[in-house]
């Protein structure tokens, strides 16, 4: 009889000791690397909204349960607490693996040493140990139903958190980015040995770059970065006072433009010979060629200089269709409405992303507003200090602007935005060497995920272009290729 009692006591004591070691180790490891632990919770699809609360409460609860289990009089209650907490942890992993839109990084402690599935087995094993200890201490079958109830309560608790978190993140994201594994990563690079290149587009597995210092020089690079070719654009007329010539690509055509000079050249990529197709018809500060006859432009109102969007249906005609309601003035209508233009040929939508506020607009092929939507940061009003010079009447910025969305790219239904703002729970160390690219589904009008683009030998990204398989980035004098992982590839609309 005594041997049975001794064996039972040894089993209970052993289980309690394992739990004490587990919770103390887990709590201390989180506490010693608290900032990292809180950041990882902030990336969780379930706990991101509550990271501040849970980052502290989980540590406290683990230590409290460890203390309860270590004291013989409170050990029984501590074991019940252990079952509840381990049930919550287990339910969390099950939901992450089976119902979450992505699987985040680990959350500190032992979880960093084990994979998600291995940790699921680990948790189930510890739940079994706690139940065993409770049954041995109680010596009755009356614990079965209460155990089922507390385990189900833990599962329900996590499920409710998941549903609430998904709903809030979808409708009112409080600037919490999600960085799922297998989103995008650098796969190749090539040294261009020149800082003046910018990407103008792709065609048939070729990437085309133009040079700001030599505007008529084109560099062609294979998508595998093995071969390069150079071309020189020839113009049928050169009697224009150009200031800043740029090249645009819309296969099979390329265009040579300078918005300050009212002239547009066009030619075929196969020959790189361009002819004037529009002369003296209109000026613009930006232009997107949607097809061989139509283009969207941003220009200025005649008397106020405020930005306005227009539509050209015939390059040979000076008639332009304007929509004065699209760009909404907040301060001056000039700097505060500045932004980037991208066009999705598959969806036939123009997307205009503001530089200095968290907003983008979608416009159809007839220049009609489809919707206004927001990027995930919280800068709803442009933070600009604008002054008007009395002598010249010019409007100038009196202080460096607070830029929100810098570079953009658009491919099919996915909008890529290079954001310059650090979100919640994002480490300072990462942002010293990288910037974030946020991805939005413009057909569903919601944020999907983010990934980091790391500086290349100290150079920040200054231009990028997206296809449905890769992203090409100019960083200093390097051309980088970022390949998409399964989390991002699956988001493209087929």
mmCIF file of C-alpha atoms in Angstrom, residues 71-251:
data_model
loop_
_atom_site.group_PDB
_atom_site.id
_atom_site.type_symbol
_atom_site.label_atom_id
_atom_site.label_comp_id
_atom_site.label_asym_id
_atom_site.label_seq_id
_atom_site.Cartn_x
_atom_site.Cartn_y
_atom_site.Cartn_z
ATOM 1 C CA UNK A 71 3.409 25.257 -2.841
ATOM 2 C CA UNK A 72 1.837 21.946 -1.662
ATOM 3 C CA UNK A 73 -1.371 23.603 -0.348
ATOM 4 C CA UNK A 74 -2.100 25.361 -3.685
ATOM 5 C CA UNK A 75 -0.666 22.711 -5.994
ATOM 6 C CA UNK A 76 -4.051 21.296 -6.976
ATOM 7 C CA UNK A 77 -5.312 24.722 -8.131
ATOM 8 C CA UNK A 78 -2.031 25.367 -9.908
ATOM 9 C CA UNK A 79 -2.440 22.181 -11.928
ATOM 10 C CA UNK A 80 -5.921 23.280 -12.995
ATOM 11 C CA UNK A 81 -4.466 26.607 -14.040
ATOM 12 C CA UNK A 82 -1.805 24.764 -16.016
ATOM 13 C CA UNK A 83 -4.457 22.785 -17.891
ATOM 14 C CA UNK A 84 -6.299 25.971 -18.803
ATOM 15 C CA UNK A 85 -3.162 27.813 -19.926
ATOM 16 C CA UNK A 86 -1.792 24.881 -21.920
ATOM 17 C CA UNK A 87 -5.209 24.399 -23.539
ATOM 18 C CA UNK A 88 -5.131 28.041 -24.619
ATOM 19 C CA UNK A 89 -1.608 27.651 -26.005
ATOM 20 C CA UNK A 90 -2.623 24.472 -27.843
ATOM 21 C CA UNK A 91 -5.784 25.990 -29.304
ATOM 22 C CA UNK A 92 -3.696 28.943 -30.455
ATOM 23 C CA UNK A 93 -1.344 26.668 -32.380
ATOM 24 C CA UNK A 94 -4.212 24.660 -33.916
ATOM 25 C CA UNK A 95 -5.906 27.825 -35.181
ATOM 26 C CA UNK A 96 -2.607 29.238 -36.491
ATOM 27 C CA UNK A 97 -1.857 26.042 -38.416
ATOM 28 C CA UNK A 98 -5.338 25.447 -39.808
ATOM 29 C CA UNK A 99 -7.347 28.668 -39.967
ATOM 30 C CA UNK A 100 -4.945 31.596 -40.071
ATOM 31 C CA UNK A 101 -4.165 33.357 -43.356
ATOM 32 C CA UNK A 102 -0.464 33.013 -42.518
ATOM 33 C CA UNK A 103 1.844 31.380 -39.998
ATOM 34 C CA UNK A 104 3.838 33.963 -38.027
ATOM 35 C CA UNK A 105 7.229 33.677 -36.412
ATOM 36 C CA UNK A 106 7.579 31.969 -33.034
ATOM 37 C CA UNK A 107 6.809 33.744 -29.780
ATOM 38 C CA UNK A 108 9.778 33.198 -27.528
ATOM 39 C CA UNK A 109 10.941 30.582 -25.095
ATOM 40 C CA UNK A 110 10.783 26.918 -26.041
ATOM 41 C CA UNK A 111 8.652 27.711 -29.071
ATOM 42 C CA UNK A 112 11.743 29.165 -30.760
ATOM 43 C CA UNK A 113 13.491 25.808 -30.424
ATOM 44 C CA UNK A 114 10.604 23.720 -31.794
ATOM 45 C CA UNK A 115 8.523 23.871 -34.948
ATOM 46 C CA UNK A 116 4.828 24.637 -34.682
ATOM 47 C CA UNK A 117 3.719 21.022 -35.108
ATOM 48 C CA UNK A 118 6.383 19.751 -32.714
ATOM 49 C CA UNK A 119 5.271 22.296 -30.159
ATOM 50 C CA UNK A 120 1.658 21.216 -30.613
ATOM 51 C CA UNK A 121 2.669 17.667 -29.662
ATOM 52 C CA UNK A 122 4.721 19.065 -26.776
ATOM 53 C CA UNK A 123 1.691 20.973 -25.448
ATOM 54 C CA UNK A 124 -0.633 18.003 -25.765
ATOM 55 C CA UNK A 125 1.861 15.927 -23.814
ATOM 56 C CA UNK A 126 1.955 18.465 -20.978
ATOM 57 C CA UNK A 127 -1.837 18.702 -20.907
ATOM 58 C CA UNK A 128 -1.932 14.920 -20.513
ATOM 59 C CA UNK A 129 0.593 15.153 -17.655
ATOM 60 C CA UNK A 130 -1.425 17.829 -15.842
ATOM 61 C CA UNK A 131 -4.642 15.826 -16.223
ATOM 62 C CA UNK A 132 -2.834 12.762 -14.895
ATOM 63 C CA UNK A 133 -1.624 14.672 -11.838
ATOM 64 C CA UNK A 134 -5.104 16.100 -11.174
ATOM 65 C CA UNK A 135 -6.726 12.651 -11.410
ATOM 66 C CA UNK A 136 -4.116 11.127 -9.069
ATOM 67 C CA UNK A 137 -4.584 13.873 -6.499
ATOM 68 C CA UNK A 138 -8.379 13.890 -6.632
ATOM 69 C CA UNK A 139 -8.852 10.087 -6.650
ATOM 70 C CA UNK A 140 -12.306 10.508 -8.175
ATOM 71 C CA UNK A 141 -13.950 10.463 -11.598
ATOM 72 C CA UNK A 142 -15.772 13.724 -10.908
ATOM 73 C CA UNK A 143 -12.944 15.663 -12.527
ATOM 74 C CA UNK A 144 -13.658 14.400 -16.057
ATOM 75 C CA UNK A 145 -16.479 16.818 -16.920
ATOM 76 C CA UNK A 146 -14.785 19.854 -15.293
ATOM 77 C CA UNK A 147 -11.606 19.066 -17.241
ATOM 78 C CA UNK A 148 -13.534 18.898 -20.509
ATOM 79 C CA UNK A 149 -15.241 22.190 -19.657
ATOM 80 C CA UNK A 150 -12.015 24.104 -18.895
ATOM 81 C CA UNK A 151 -10.296 22.749 -22.008
ATOM 82 C CA UNK A 152 -13.260 23.774 -24.179
ATOM 83 C CA UNK A 153 -13.297 27.169 -22.465
ATOM 84 C CA UNK A 154 -9.665 27.696 -23.465
ATOM 85 C CA UNK A 155 -10.437 26.735 -27.061
ATOM 86 C CA UNK A 156 -13.457 29.053 -27.217
ATOM 87 C CA UNK A 157 -11.436 31.908 -25.704
ATOM 88 C CA UNK A 158 -8.780 31.684 -28.419
ATOM 89 C CA UNK A 159 -11.363 31.245 -31.181
ATOM 90 C CA UNK A 160 -13.193 34.406 -30.087
ATOM 91 C CA UNK A 161 -9.905 36.342 -30.000
ATOM 92 C CA UNK A 162 -9.125 35.129 -33.512
ATOM 93 C CA UNK A 163 -12.499 36.173 -34.939
ATOM 94 C CA UNK A 164 -12.403 39.579 -33.236
ATOM 95 C CA UNK A 165 -8.824 40.200 -34.323
ATOM 96 C CA UNK A 166 -9.504 39.295 -37.963
ATOM 97 C CA UNK A 167 -12.576 41.542 -38.047
ATOM 98 C CA UNK A 168 -10.824 44.551 -36.489
ATOM 99 C CA UNK A 169 -7.686 44.142 -38.605
ATOM 100 C CA UNK A 170 -9.875 44.003 -41.707
ATOM 101 C CA UNK A 171 -11.987 47.065 -40.887
ATOM 102 C CA UNK A 172 -9.812 49.347 -38.770
ATOM 103 C CA UNK A 173 -6.191 48.244 -38.752
ATOM 104 C CA UNK A 174 -4.390 50.180 -35.971
ATOM 105 C CA UNK A 175 -1.139 50.195 -38.005
ATOM 106 C CA UNK A 176 -0.067 46.652 -37.253
ATOM 107 C CA UNK A 177 1.732 44.994 -40.117
ATOM 108 C CA UNK A 178 1.760 41.285 -40.729
ATOM 109 C CA UNK A 179 4.966 39.651 -41.904
ATOM 110 C CA UNK A 180 4.112 36.036 -42.748
ATOM 111 C CA UNK A 181 6.817 33.567 -43.650
ATOM 112 C CA UNK A 182 7.260 32.754 -47.341
ATOM 113 C CA UNK A 183 6.193 36.189 -48.604
ATOM 114 C CA UNK A 184 9.197 37.522 -50.515
ATOM 115 C CA UNK A 185 12.967 37.270 -50.344
ATOM 116 C CA UNK A 186 15.958 38.387 -52.377
ATOM 117 C CA UNK A 187 16.974 35.738 -54.866
ATOM 118 C CA UNK A 188 19.467 37.537 -57.104
ATOM 119 C CA UNK A 189 21.248 40.808 -57.774
ATOM 120 C CA UNK A 190 23.361 42.438 -60.442
ATOM 121 C CA UNK A 191 25.770 45.354 -60.127
ATOM 122 C CA UNK A 192 24.767 48.042 -62.632
ATOM 123 C CA UNK A 193 27.835 50.174 -61.732
ATOM 124 C CA UNK A 194 25.697 53.271 -62.133
ATOM 125 C CA UNK A 195 23.391 55.083 -59.720
ATOM 126 C CA UNK A 196 21.187 56.653 -62.395
ATOM 127 C CA UNK A 197 19.178 53.650 -63.585
ATOM 128 C CA UNK A 198 15.454 53.260 -63.039
ATOM 129 C CA UNK A 199 13.140 50.415 -64.075
ATOM 130 C CA UNK A 200 10.705 51.226 -66.873
ATOM 131 C CA UNK A 201 9.021 47.812 -67.156
ATOM 132 C CA UNK A 202 9.238 44.212 -68.294
ATOM 133 C CA UNK A 203 8.355 42.272 -71.418
ATOM 134 C CA UNK A 204 8.828 38.591 -72.270
ATOM 135 C CA UNK A 205 11.200 37.790 -69.387
ATOM 136 C CA UNK A 206 13.230 40.925 -70.037
ATOM 137 C CA UNK A 207 13.676 43.806 -67.600
ATOM 138 C CA UNK A 208 14.207 47.224 -69.123
ATOM 139 C CA UNK A 209 15.998 50.089 -67.421
ATOM 140 C CA UNK A 210 16.576 53.693 -68.467
ATOM 141 C CA UNK A 211 19.279 56.075 -67.291
ATOM 142 C CA UNK A 212 18.505 59.551 -65.949
ATOM 143 C CA UNK A 213 21.979 60.814 -66.824
ATOM 144 C CA UNK A 214 21.816 59.373 -70.349
ATOM 145 C CA UNK A 215 18.054 59.530 -71.069
ATOM 146 C CA UNK A 216 18.132 57.728 -74.423
ATOM 147 C CA UNK A 217 20.215 54.769 -73.219
ATOM 148 C CA UNK A 218 18.284 51.557 -72.468
ATOM 149 C CA UNK A 219 19.610 48.511 -70.623
ATOM 150 C CA UNK A 220 17.957 45.128 -71.165
ATOM 151 C CA UNK A 221 18.517 42.427 -68.535
ATOM 152 C CA UNK A 222 17.322 38.815 -68.675
ATOM 153 C CA UNK A 223 15.051 37.776 -65.803
ATOM 154 C CA UNK A 224 17.744 35.324 -64.647
ATOM 155 C CA UNK A 225 20.300 38.184 -64.590
ATOM 156 C CA UNK A 226 22.685 36.284 -66.880
ATOM 157 C CA UNK A 227 22.747 38.527 -69.934
ATOM 158 C CA UNK A 228 22.632 42.263 -70.591
ATOM 159 C CA UNK A 229 22.163 44.303 -73.742
ATOM 160 C CA UNK A 230 22.316 48.028 -74.378
ATOM 161 C CA UNK A 231 20.250 50.049 -76.826
ATOM 162 C CA UNK A 232 20.138 53.683 -77.873
ATOM 163 C CA UNK A 233 16.804 55.321 -78.638
ATOM 164 C CA UNK A 234 16.723 57.338 -81.839
ATOM 165 C CA UNK A 235 14.272 60.233 -82.150
ATOM 166 C CA UNK A 236 12.868 61.517 -85.425
ATOM 167 C CA UNK A 237 13.001 65.088 -84.058
ATOM 168 C CA UNK A 238 15.240 66.630 -81.400
ATOM 169 C CA UNK A 239 14.384 70.334 -81.614
ATOM 170 C CA UNK A 240 12.803 70.551 -78.156
ATOM 171 C CA UNK A 241 14.174 72.127 -74.991
ATOM 172 C CA UNK A 242 13.935 69.098 -72.743
ATOM 173 C CA UNK A 243 14.546 69.374 -69.009
ATOM 174 C CA UNK A 244 14.020 65.902 -67.610
ATOM 175 C CA UNK A 245 13.445 63.221 -70.239
ATOM 176 C CA UNK A 246 11.916 59.937 -69.085
ATOM 177 C CA UNK A 247 11.122 56.671 -70.813
ATOM 178 C CA UNK A 248 7.937 54.680 -70.176
ATOM 179 C CA UNK A 249 7.130 51.143 -71.290
ATOM 180 C CA UNK A 250 3.775 49.758 -72.436
ATOM 181 C CA UNK A 251 4.629 46.711 -74.580
#
